CSV table of C-alpha atoms and ligand atoms in Angstrom, one decimal:
chain,number,residue,atom,x,y,z
A,1,MET,CA,95.0,119.2,61.7
A,2,ASP,CA,98.7,119.4,62.1
A,3,LEU,CA,99.5,119.8,65.8
A,4,PHE,CA,103.2,119.3,65.3
A,5,LYS,CA,104.0,122.4,63.3
A,6,PRO,CA,107.6,123.3,63.9
A,7,LEU,CA,108.6,126.4,65.8
A,8,ASN,CA,108.8,129.6,63.8
A,9,VAL,CA,112.6,129.8,64.0
A,10,GLN,CA,114.4,133.1,64.1
A,11,GLU,CA,118.1,132.6,64.5
A,12,ASP,CA,119.1,136.1,65.4
A,13,SER,CA,119.0,137.5,68.9
A,14,PRO,CA,115.7,138.9,70.1
A,15,ASP,CA,114.8,142.2,68.6
A,16,ASN,CA,116.1,144.9,70.8
A,17,ASP,CA,113.4,147.2,69.6
A,18,ILE,CA,110.8,145.2,71.5
A,19,LYS,CA,110.1,147.3,74.6
A,20,ASN,CA,107.9,144.8,76.2
A,21,VAL,CA,110.4,143.1,78.6
A,22,GLU,CA,109.4,141.1,81.6
A,23,LYS,CA,111.8,139.9,84.2
A,24,VAL,CA,111.3,136.5,85.8
A,25,ARG,CA,113.4,134.2,87.9
A,26,CYS,CA,112.6,130.9,86.2
A,27,LEU,CA,111.2,130.5,82.7
A,28,ILE,CA,110.0,127.1,81.5
A,29,LEU,CA,109.4,126.4,77.8
A,30,GLY,CA,107.1,123.5,77.1
A,31,SER,CA,104.0,121.8,78.6
A,32,GLY,CA,104.7,118.1,78.4
A,33,PRO,CA,105.5,115.9,81.4
A,34,ALA,CA,109.0,117.5,81.7
A,35,GLY,CA,107.8,121.1,81.6
A,36,TYR,CA,104.8,120.6,84.0
A,37,THR,CA,106.9,118.6,86.5
A,38,ALA,CA,109.6,121.3,86.4
A,39,ALA,CA,106.8,123.8,87.1
A,40,ILE,CA,105.4,121.8,90.0
A,41,TYR,CA,108.8,121.6,91.7
A,42,THR,CA,109.9,125.2,91.0
A,43,SER,CA,106.6,126.7,92.1
A,44,ARG,CA,106.7,124.7,95.3
A,45,ALA,CA,110.2,126.0,95.8
A,46,ASN,CA,108.9,129.6,95.6
A,47,LEU,CA,110.6,130.4,92.3
A,48,ALA,CA,107.5,131.9,90.7
A,49,PRO,CA,108.0,130.1,87.4
A,50,VAL,CA,106.4,131.3,84.2
A,51,LEU,CA,105.6,128.5,81.7
A,52,TYR,CA,105.0,129.0,78.0
A,53,THR,CA,103.1,126.0,76.7
A,54,GLY,CA,104.2,125.9,73.0
A,55,LEU,CA,101.7,125.2,70.2
A,56,GLN,CA,100.5,121.9,71.5
A,57,MET,CA,99.4,122.5,75.1
A,58,GLY,CA,100.1,119.3,77.0
A,59,GLY,CA,102.7,118.1,74.5
A,60,GLN,CA,102.8,114.8,72.6
A,61,LEU,CA,100.9,112.9,75.2
A,62,THR,CA,97.7,114.7,74.4
A,63,SER,CA,97.7,112.7,71.2
A,64,THR,CA,98.3,109.4,72.7
A,65,THR,CA,95.5,107.0,73.8
A,66,GLU,CA,95.9,104.8,76.9
A,67,ILE,CA,99.0,105.2,79.0
A,68,GLU,CA,99.5,101.9,80.9
A,69,ASN,CA,103.1,102.2,82.0
A,70,PHE,CA,103.2,105.4,84.1
A,71,PRO,CA,103.7,104.3,87.7
A,72,GLY,CA,100.7,104.9,89.9
A,73,TYR,CA,97.9,104.2,87.4
A,74,PRO,CA,97.0,100.5,87.8
A,75,ASN,CA,94.0,101.0,85.5
A,76,GLY,CA,95.8,103.2,83.0
A,77,ILE,CA,95.0,106.8,82.1
A,78,THR,CA,94.5,108.7,78.8
A,79,GLY,CA,97.2,111.1,77.7
A,80,PRO,CA,94.9,114.2,77.7
A,81,GLU,CA,93.7,113.3,81.2
A,82,MET,CA,97.2,112.9,82.6
A,83,MET,CA,98.3,116.2,81.0
A,84,ASP,CA,95.3,118.0,82.3
A,85,ASP,CA,96.0,116.7,85.8
A,86,LEU,CA,99.7,117.8,85.6
A,87,ARG,CA,98.6,121.3,84.4
A,88,LYS,CA,96.2,121.6,87.3
A,89,GLN,CA,98.9,120.5,89.8
A,90,ALA,CA,101.3,123.1,88.4
A,91,GLU,CA,98.6,125.8,88.6
A,92,LYS,CA,97.7,124.8,92.2
A,93,PHE,CA,101.2,125.7,93.3
A,94,GLY,CA,101.1,129.0,91.5
A,95,THR,CA,102.8,128.4,88.1
A,96,ASP,CA,101.9,131.2,85.7
A,97,ILE,CA,100.9,129.1,82.6
A,98,ARG,CA,100.7,131.0,79.3
A,99,PHE,CA,100.1,130.1,75.7
A,100,GLY,CA,103.0,131.0,73.4
A,101,ILE,CA,106.2,129.9,71.8
A,102,ALA,CA,109.8,130.9,71.9
A,103,THR,CA,110.6,132.5,68.5
A,104,ALA,CA,114.2,133.7,69.3
A,105,VAL,CA,116.7,133.5,72.2
A,106,ASP,CA,119.7,135.4,73.4
A,107,PHE,CA,121.8,133.3,75.8
A,108,SER,CA,124.9,135.4,75.4
A,109,GLY,CA,124.6,137.3,78.7
A,110,LYS,CA,124.1,136.4,82.4
A,111,LYS,CA,120.4,137.1,82.0
A,112,HIS,CA,118.8,134.9,79.4
A,113,ARG,CA,116.5,136.6,77.0
A,114,VAL,CA,113.7,134.7,75.2
A,115,THR,CA,111.3,136.3,72.7
A,116,ILE,CA,107.8,135.0,72.8
A,117,ASP,CA,105.6,135.0,69.7
A,118,ASP,CA,107.9,137.7,68.2
A,119,ASN,CA,106.4,140.4,70.4
A,120,LYS,CA,107.5,140.0,74.0
A,121,ILE,CA,110.8,139.4,75.7
A,122,ILE,CA,111.2,137.5,78.9
A,123,GLU,CA,114.4,138.0,80.8
A,124,ALA,CA,115.1,135.1,83.0
A,125,ASP,CA,117.7,134.2,85.6
A,126,ALA,CA,117.2,130.5,84.7
A,127,VAL,CA,115.6,128.8,81.7
A,128,ILE,CA,114.3,125.2,81.5
A,129,ILE,CA,113.9,124.0,78.0
A,130,ALA,CA,111.3,121.2,77.7
A,131,THR,CA,110.1,121.8,74.2
A,132,GLY,CA,109.9,118.1,73.3
A,133,ALA,CA,110.0,116.7,69.8
A,134,THR,CA,108.0,116.8,66.5
A,135,ALA,CA,106.6,114.0,64.3
A,136,LYS,CA,108.7,113.2,61.2
A,137,TYR,CA,107.3,112.9,57.7
A,138,LEU,CA,108.6,110.8,54.8
A,139,GLY,CA,109.4,113.8,52.7
A,140,LEU,CA,107.1,113.0,49.8
A,141,GLU,CA,105.6,115.9,47.8
A,142,SER,CA,102.2,114.2,48.1
A,143,GLU,CA,102.3,114.4,51.9
A,144,THR,CA,102.3,118.2,51.6
A,145,LYS,CA,99.7,118.1,48.8
A,146,TYR,CA,97.3,116.1,51.0
A,147,ALA,CA,98.1,117.7,54.3
A,148,GLY,CA,94.8,117.9,56.1
A,149,MET,CA,93.2,116.0,53.3
A,150,GLY,CA,94.0,112.5,54.3
A,151,VAL,CA,97.6,112.8,55.7
A,152,SER,CA,98.1,113.0,59.4
A,153,ALA,CA,100.7,112.4,62.1
A,154,CYS,CA,98.2,112.0,64.9
A,155,ALA,CA,95.7,109.1,64.8
A,156,THR,CA,94.1,110.2,68.1
A,157,CYS,CA,93.5,113.7,66.7
A,158,ASP,CA,92.2,112.7,63.3
A,159,GLY,CA,91.2,109.0,63.4
A,160,PHE,CA,87.6,109.9,64.1
A,161,PHE,CA,87.3,111.3,60.5
A,162,TYR,CA,88.1,107.8,59.1
A,163,LYS,CA,85.4,105.8,60.9
A,164,GLY,CA,84.4,102.8,58.9
A,165,LYS,CA,87.1,103.6,56.2
A,166,ASP,CA,90.4,102.0,55.2
A,167,VAL,CA,93.6,103.7,56.3
A,168,ALA,CA,97.4,103.0,56.5
A,169,VAL,CA,99.9,103.7,59.2
A,170,VAL,CA,103.6,103.9,58.4
A,171,GLY,CA,106.2,102.8,60.9
A,172,GLY,CA,107.2,99.8,63.0
A,173,GLY,CA,107.8,101.3,66.5
A,174,ASP,CA,105.5,101.7,69.5
A,175,THR,CA,103.8,104.7,68.1
A,176,ALA,CA,102.9,103.0,64.8
A,177,ALA,CA,101.7,99.9,66.7
A,178,GLU,CA,99.6,102.0,69.1
A,179,GLU,CA,98.1,104.1,66.3
A,180,ALA,CA,97.3,101.1,64.2
A,181,THR,CA,95.6,99.4,67.2
A,182,TYR,CA,93.7,102.6,67.9
A,183,LEU,CA,92.6,103.1,64.3
A,184,ALA,CA,91.6,99.4,64.1
A,185,GLY,CA,88.9,100.2,66.6
A,186,LEU,CA,87.4,102.9,64.4
A,187,CYS,CA,88.2,101.9,60.8
A,188,ARG,CA,87.2,99.0,58.6
A,189,LYS,CA,90.8,98.1,57.8
A,190,VAL,CA,94.3,99.3,58.8
A,191,TYR,CA,97.4,98.6,56.7
A,192,LEU,CA,100.6,98.8,58.8
A,193,ILE,CA,103.4,99.7,56.3
A,194,VAL,CA,106.7,98.4,57.7
A,195,ARG,CA,110.0,98.9,55.9
A,196,ARG,CA,111.8,95.9,57.4
A,197,ASN,CA,110.6,92.4,58.2
A,198,VAL,CA,110.5,93.1,61.9
A,199,LEU,CA,108.7,95.5,64.2
A,200,ARG,CA,110.7,97.7,66.5
A,201,ALA,CA,107.7,98.0,68.9
A,202,SER,CA,107.7,96.3,72.3
A,203,LYS,CA,106.6,92.7,72.5
A,204,THR,CA,103.2,93.6,74.0
A,205,MET,CA,102.4,96.1,71.3
A,206,GLN,CA,103.5,93.7,68.6
A,207,GLU,CA,101.2,91.0,70.0
A,208,LYS,CA,98.3,93.5,70.0
A,209,VAL,CA,99.0,94.4,66.4
A,210,LEU,CA,99.4,90.9,65.1
A,211,SER,CA,96.3,89.6,66.9
A,212,THR,CA,94.0,92.4,65.6
A,213,LYS,CA,92.0,91.0,62.8
A,214,ASN,CA,91.5,94.1,60.7
A,215,ILE,CA,95.2,95.1,60.8
A,216,GLU,CA,97.3,93.8,57.8
A,217,VAL,CA,101.0,94.3,58.2
A,218,LEU,CA,102.7,95.0,54.9
A,219,TRP,CA,106.3,93.8,55.6
A,220,GLU,CA,109.2,95.3,53.7
A,221,HIS,CA,107.1,97.9,52.0
A,222,GLN,CA,108.0,101.6,51.4
A,223,THR,CA,105.6,104.3,50.5
A,224,VAL,CA,106.6,106.2,47.3
A,225,ASP,CA,103.5,108.2,46.5
A,226,LEU,CA,99.9,109.0,47.5
A,227,PHE,CA,97.2,109.6,45.0
A,228,GLY,CA,93.6,110.9,44.8
A,229,GLU,CA,91.3,113.5,43.2
A,230,ASN,CA,90.2,115.6,46.2
A,231,GLY,CA,92.2,114.0,49.0
A,232,VAL,CA,94.0,110.7,49.6
A,233,GLU,CA,92.4,107.8,47.8
A,234,GLY,CA,95.4,105.4,47.8
A,235,ALA,CA,99.1,104.9,48.2
A,236,THR,CA,101.8,103.5,45.9
A,237,LEU,CA,104.2,101.2,47.7
A,238,VAL,CA,107.3,99.4,46.7
A,239,LYS,CA,107.8,95.9,48.1
A,240,ARG,CA,111.3,94.6,48.3
A,241,LYS,CA,111.6,91.0,47.0
A,242,GLY,CA,115.0,89.5,47.5
A,243,THR,CA,118.0,91.7,47.2
A,244,LYS,CA,117.3,93.4,43.9
A,245,GLU,CA,113.7,92.6,42.8
A,246,GLU,CA,111.0,95.1,43.6
A,247,GLU,CA,107.3,95.1,43.1
A,248,ILE,CA,104.9,98.1,42.9
A,249,VAL,CA,101.9,97.7,45.1
A,250,LYS,CA,98.9,100.0,45.2
A,251,ILE,CA,96.5,100.1,48.1
A,252,LYS,CA,93.2,102.0,48.4
A,253,ILE,CA,93.0,104.1,51.5
A,254,ASP,CA,91.3,107.3,52.7
A,255,GLY,CA,93.8,108.2,55.4
A,256,PHE,CA,97.6,108.0,55.7
A,257,PHE,CA,99.1,108.2,59.2
A,258,LEU,CA,102.8,108.9,59.8
A,259,ALA,CA,104.4,107.2,62.9
A,260,ILE,CA,108.1,107.1,62.0
A,261,GLY,CA,109.6,109.0,64.9
A,262,HIS,CA,110.3,112.5,65.9
A,263,THR,CA,112.7,115.4,65.6
A,264,PRO,CA,113.7,117.4,68.8
A,265,ASN,CA,112.3,120.9,68.9
A,266,SER,CA,115.7,122.6,69.5
A,267,ALA,CA,116.2,124.7,66.3
A,268,VAL,CA,115.6,128.0,68.0
A,269,PHE,CA,118.4,127.4,70.5
A,270,LYS,CA,121.0,126.0,68.2
A,271,LYS,CA,123.1,129.2,68.0
A,272,TYR,CA,123.9,128.9,71.7
A,273,LEU,CA,123.4,125.3,72.8
A,274,GLU,CA,125.4,122.2,71.9
A,275,THR,CA,123.3,119.5,70.3
A,276,ASP,CA,124.0,116.0,68.8
A,277,GLN,CA,123.8,115.4,65.1
A,278,THR,CA,120.0,115.0,65.2
A,279,GLY,CA,119.5,118.1,67.2
A,280,TYR,CA,119.0,116.6,70.7
A,281,ILE,CA,120.3,119.2,73.3
A,282,LYS,CA,123.4,117.9,75.0
A,283,THR,CA,123.4,118.0,78.8
A,284,ILE,CA,126.1,117.2,81.3
A,285,PRO,CA,125.6,113.5,82.2
A,286,GLY,CA,123.7,113.0,85.4
A,287,THR,CA,122.4,116.7,85.3
A,288,THR,CA,120.1,118.8,83.1
A,289,LYS,CA,122.8,121.5,82.6
A,290,THR,CA,123.5,122.6,79.1
A,291,ASN,CA,126.7,124.3,77.9
A,292,VAL,CA,125.2,127.6,78.9
A,293,GLU,CA,125.1,128.4,82.6
A,294,GLY,CA,121.6,128.9,83.8
A,295,VAL,CA,120.0,127.1,80.8
A,296,PHE,CA,118.7,123.6,81.5
A,297,ALA,CA,117.1,121.0,79.3
A,298,ALA,CA,114.6,118.3,80.2
A,299,GLY,CA,112.4,115.7,78.5
A,300,ASP,CA,112.4,114.6,74.9
A,301,VAL,CA,114.4,117.6,73.6
A,302,GLN,CA,117.5,116.2,75.2
A,303,ASP,CA,116.6,112.5,75.3
A,304,PRO,CA,117.2,110.4,72.1
A,305,HIS,CA,117.0,107.2,74.0
A,306,TYR,CA,114.3,106.7,76.6
A,307,ARG,CA,111.7,109.2,75.5
A,308,GLN,CA,109.1,108.0,78.0
A,309,ALA,CA,106.6,110.2,79.9
A,310,VAL,CA,108.0,109.0,83.2
A,311,THR,CA,111.6,109.7,82.2
A,312,ALA,CA,110.6,113.1,80.9
A,313,ALA,CA,108.8,113.9,84.2
A,314,GLY,CA,111.9,112.6,86.0
A,315,SER,CA,114.2,114.9,84.1
A,316,GLY,CA,111.8,117.8,84.6
A,317,CYS,CA,112.2,117.3,88.4
A,318,MET,CA,116.0,117.2,88.0
A,319,ALA,CA,115.9,120.5,86.0
A,320,ALA,CA,113.9,122.1,88.8
A,321,ILE,CA,116.4,121.0,91.4
A,322,ASP,CA,119.3,122.1,89.2
A,323,VAL,CA,117.7,125.5,88.8
A,324,GLU,CA,117.1,125.9,92.5
A,325,CYS,CA,120.7,125.1,93.2
A,326,TYR,CA,121.9,127.5,90.5
A,327,LEU,CA,119.7,130.4,91.7
A,328,LEU,CA,120.8,129.8,95.3
A,329,ASN,CA,124.5,130.2,94.2
A,330,MET,CA,123.8,133.1,91.8
A,331,LYS,CA,125.6,136.2,92.7
B,401,LIG,P1,110.8,104.8,66.9
B,401,LIG,O1,112.0,105.6,66.5
B,401,LIG,O2,110.9,103.8,68.0
B,401,LIG,O3,110.3,104.0,65.6
B,401,LIG,C1,110.2,104.6,64.3
B,401,LIG,C2,109.7,103.6,63.4
B,401,LIG,O4,109.5,104.2,62.1
B,401,LIG,C3,110.7,102.4,63.2
B,401,LIG,O5,110.1,101.2,63.0
B,401,LIG,C4,111.4,102.8,61.9
B,401,LIG,O6,111.9,101.7,61.1
B,401,LIG,C5,110.3,103.5,61.1
B,401,LIG,N1,110.8,104.5,60.2
B,401,LIG,C6,111.7,105.5,60.4
B,401,LIG,N2,111.9,106.2,59.3
B,401,LIG,C7,111.1,105.6,58.3
B,401,LIG,C8,111.0,105.8,56.9
B,401,LIG,N3,111.6,106.9,56.3
B,401,LIG,N4,110.1,105.0,56.2
B,401,LIG,C9,109.5,104.0,56.8
B,401,LIG,N5,109.6,103.7,58.1
B,401,LIG,C10,110.5,104.5,58.9
B,401,LIG,O7,109.7,105.9,67.1
B,401,LIG,P2,108.3,105.8,67.9
B,401,LIG,O8,107.7,107.1,67.7
B,401,LIG,O9,107.6,104.6,67.5
B,401,LIG,O10,108.7,105.6,69.4
B,401,LIG,C11,109.6,106.6,70.0
B,401,LIG,C12,109.8,106.2,71.5
B,401,LIG,O11,108.6,106.4,72.3
B,401,LIG,C13,110.2,104.7,71.7
B,401,LIG,O12,111.2,104.7,72.7
B,401,LIG,C14,109.0,104.1,72.1
B,401,LIG,O13,109.2,102.9,72.8
B,401,LIG,C15,108.2,105.1,72.9
B,401,LIG,N6,106.8,105.0,72.9
B,401,LIG,C16,106.2,104.4,73.9
B,401,LIG,C17,104.8,104.2,73.9
B,401,LIG,C18,104.2,103.5,75.1
B,401,LIG,O14,104.9,103.0,75.9
B,401,LIG,N7,102.9,103.5,75.2
B,401,LIG,C19,103.9,104.7,72.8
B,401,LIG,C20,104.7,105.3,71.8
B,401,LIG,C21,106.0,105.5,71.8
B,401,LIG,P3,113.1,100.8,61.6
B,401,LIG,O15,112.6,100.0,62.7
B,401,LIG,O16,113.4,100.1,60.3
B,401,LIG,O17,114.2,101.8,61.9
């Protein structure tokens, strides 16, 4: 199951034929730590926020295992549990939480118009964009061919289906290390395919990976193809040997997990908002303000660097305070 399907982007302004227009003071897009924290603060400030969750309610953390580095949880907490608690906390203070995605926006006027699911327009005084980021794929044809048939970008969602089998994880960052460790607890063997001769992951995660007996790290390997009759049965890799020499390596696997980073979910806003080259929304340093007055961005969609649950939550809080201030001064 692909939980990271990109937004259905519609570049034009919202369809003016849509009669279903609802006016709100504060609209929040996204239900990760940034969106929910913004919701907790804005609802406690009596701004009656409406929050649209996006496709993956709870955001990326719903597909993570143990979170050990969020302050206040000495024994750790699972991602889904934390997101459930955040949702309940936002609801407790009155946030109107709804399932739906932004399919178009019009940020040209003083009131900001956001089309939800192509059939409803929300007109908001202030908008907080907390739409997060989406998993990247290698771009191989076979990834598409085997989507849902052995290829996944979420070990926590799909790992269960590979119990007792052999799988591979691509990537060398914290996500790859975490997914490989998680899968090692379920699967017979896990290959970790790393394109360089070092891991980017934190020291602790590296130690976990390297001390887990059924994880084999394939250093300096790149995946070039996947093969199989009715689903993934193996992968073809290229191993770099020296500067010019290369060796083709085939591994037998039933599951192929991508963990090579993310793309910010900002495409639907790009006509109006300034972004960097990768698409991360630019904010005025030290604030969550974008280049459009009354539109704020928080969490991973504007953070190419830290990308942590706690920094996302922190920027969600900042966005809520920025909105409060903006609405107070709005004429
Ligand atoms: P990162 O960007 O940190 O790492 C991506 C990895 O994928 C890198 O090792 C990169 O290789 C590799 N990669 C990228 N493109 C390709 C490709 N085309 N082929 C092969 N390999 C490729 O992303 P993560 O998702 O791992 O982490 C994002 C952020 O989230 C980080 O800041 C991380 O610390 C944090 N995080 C924290 C967790 C925690 O604290 N529990 C858990 C998960 C993530 P290379 O190194 O060569 O560039």
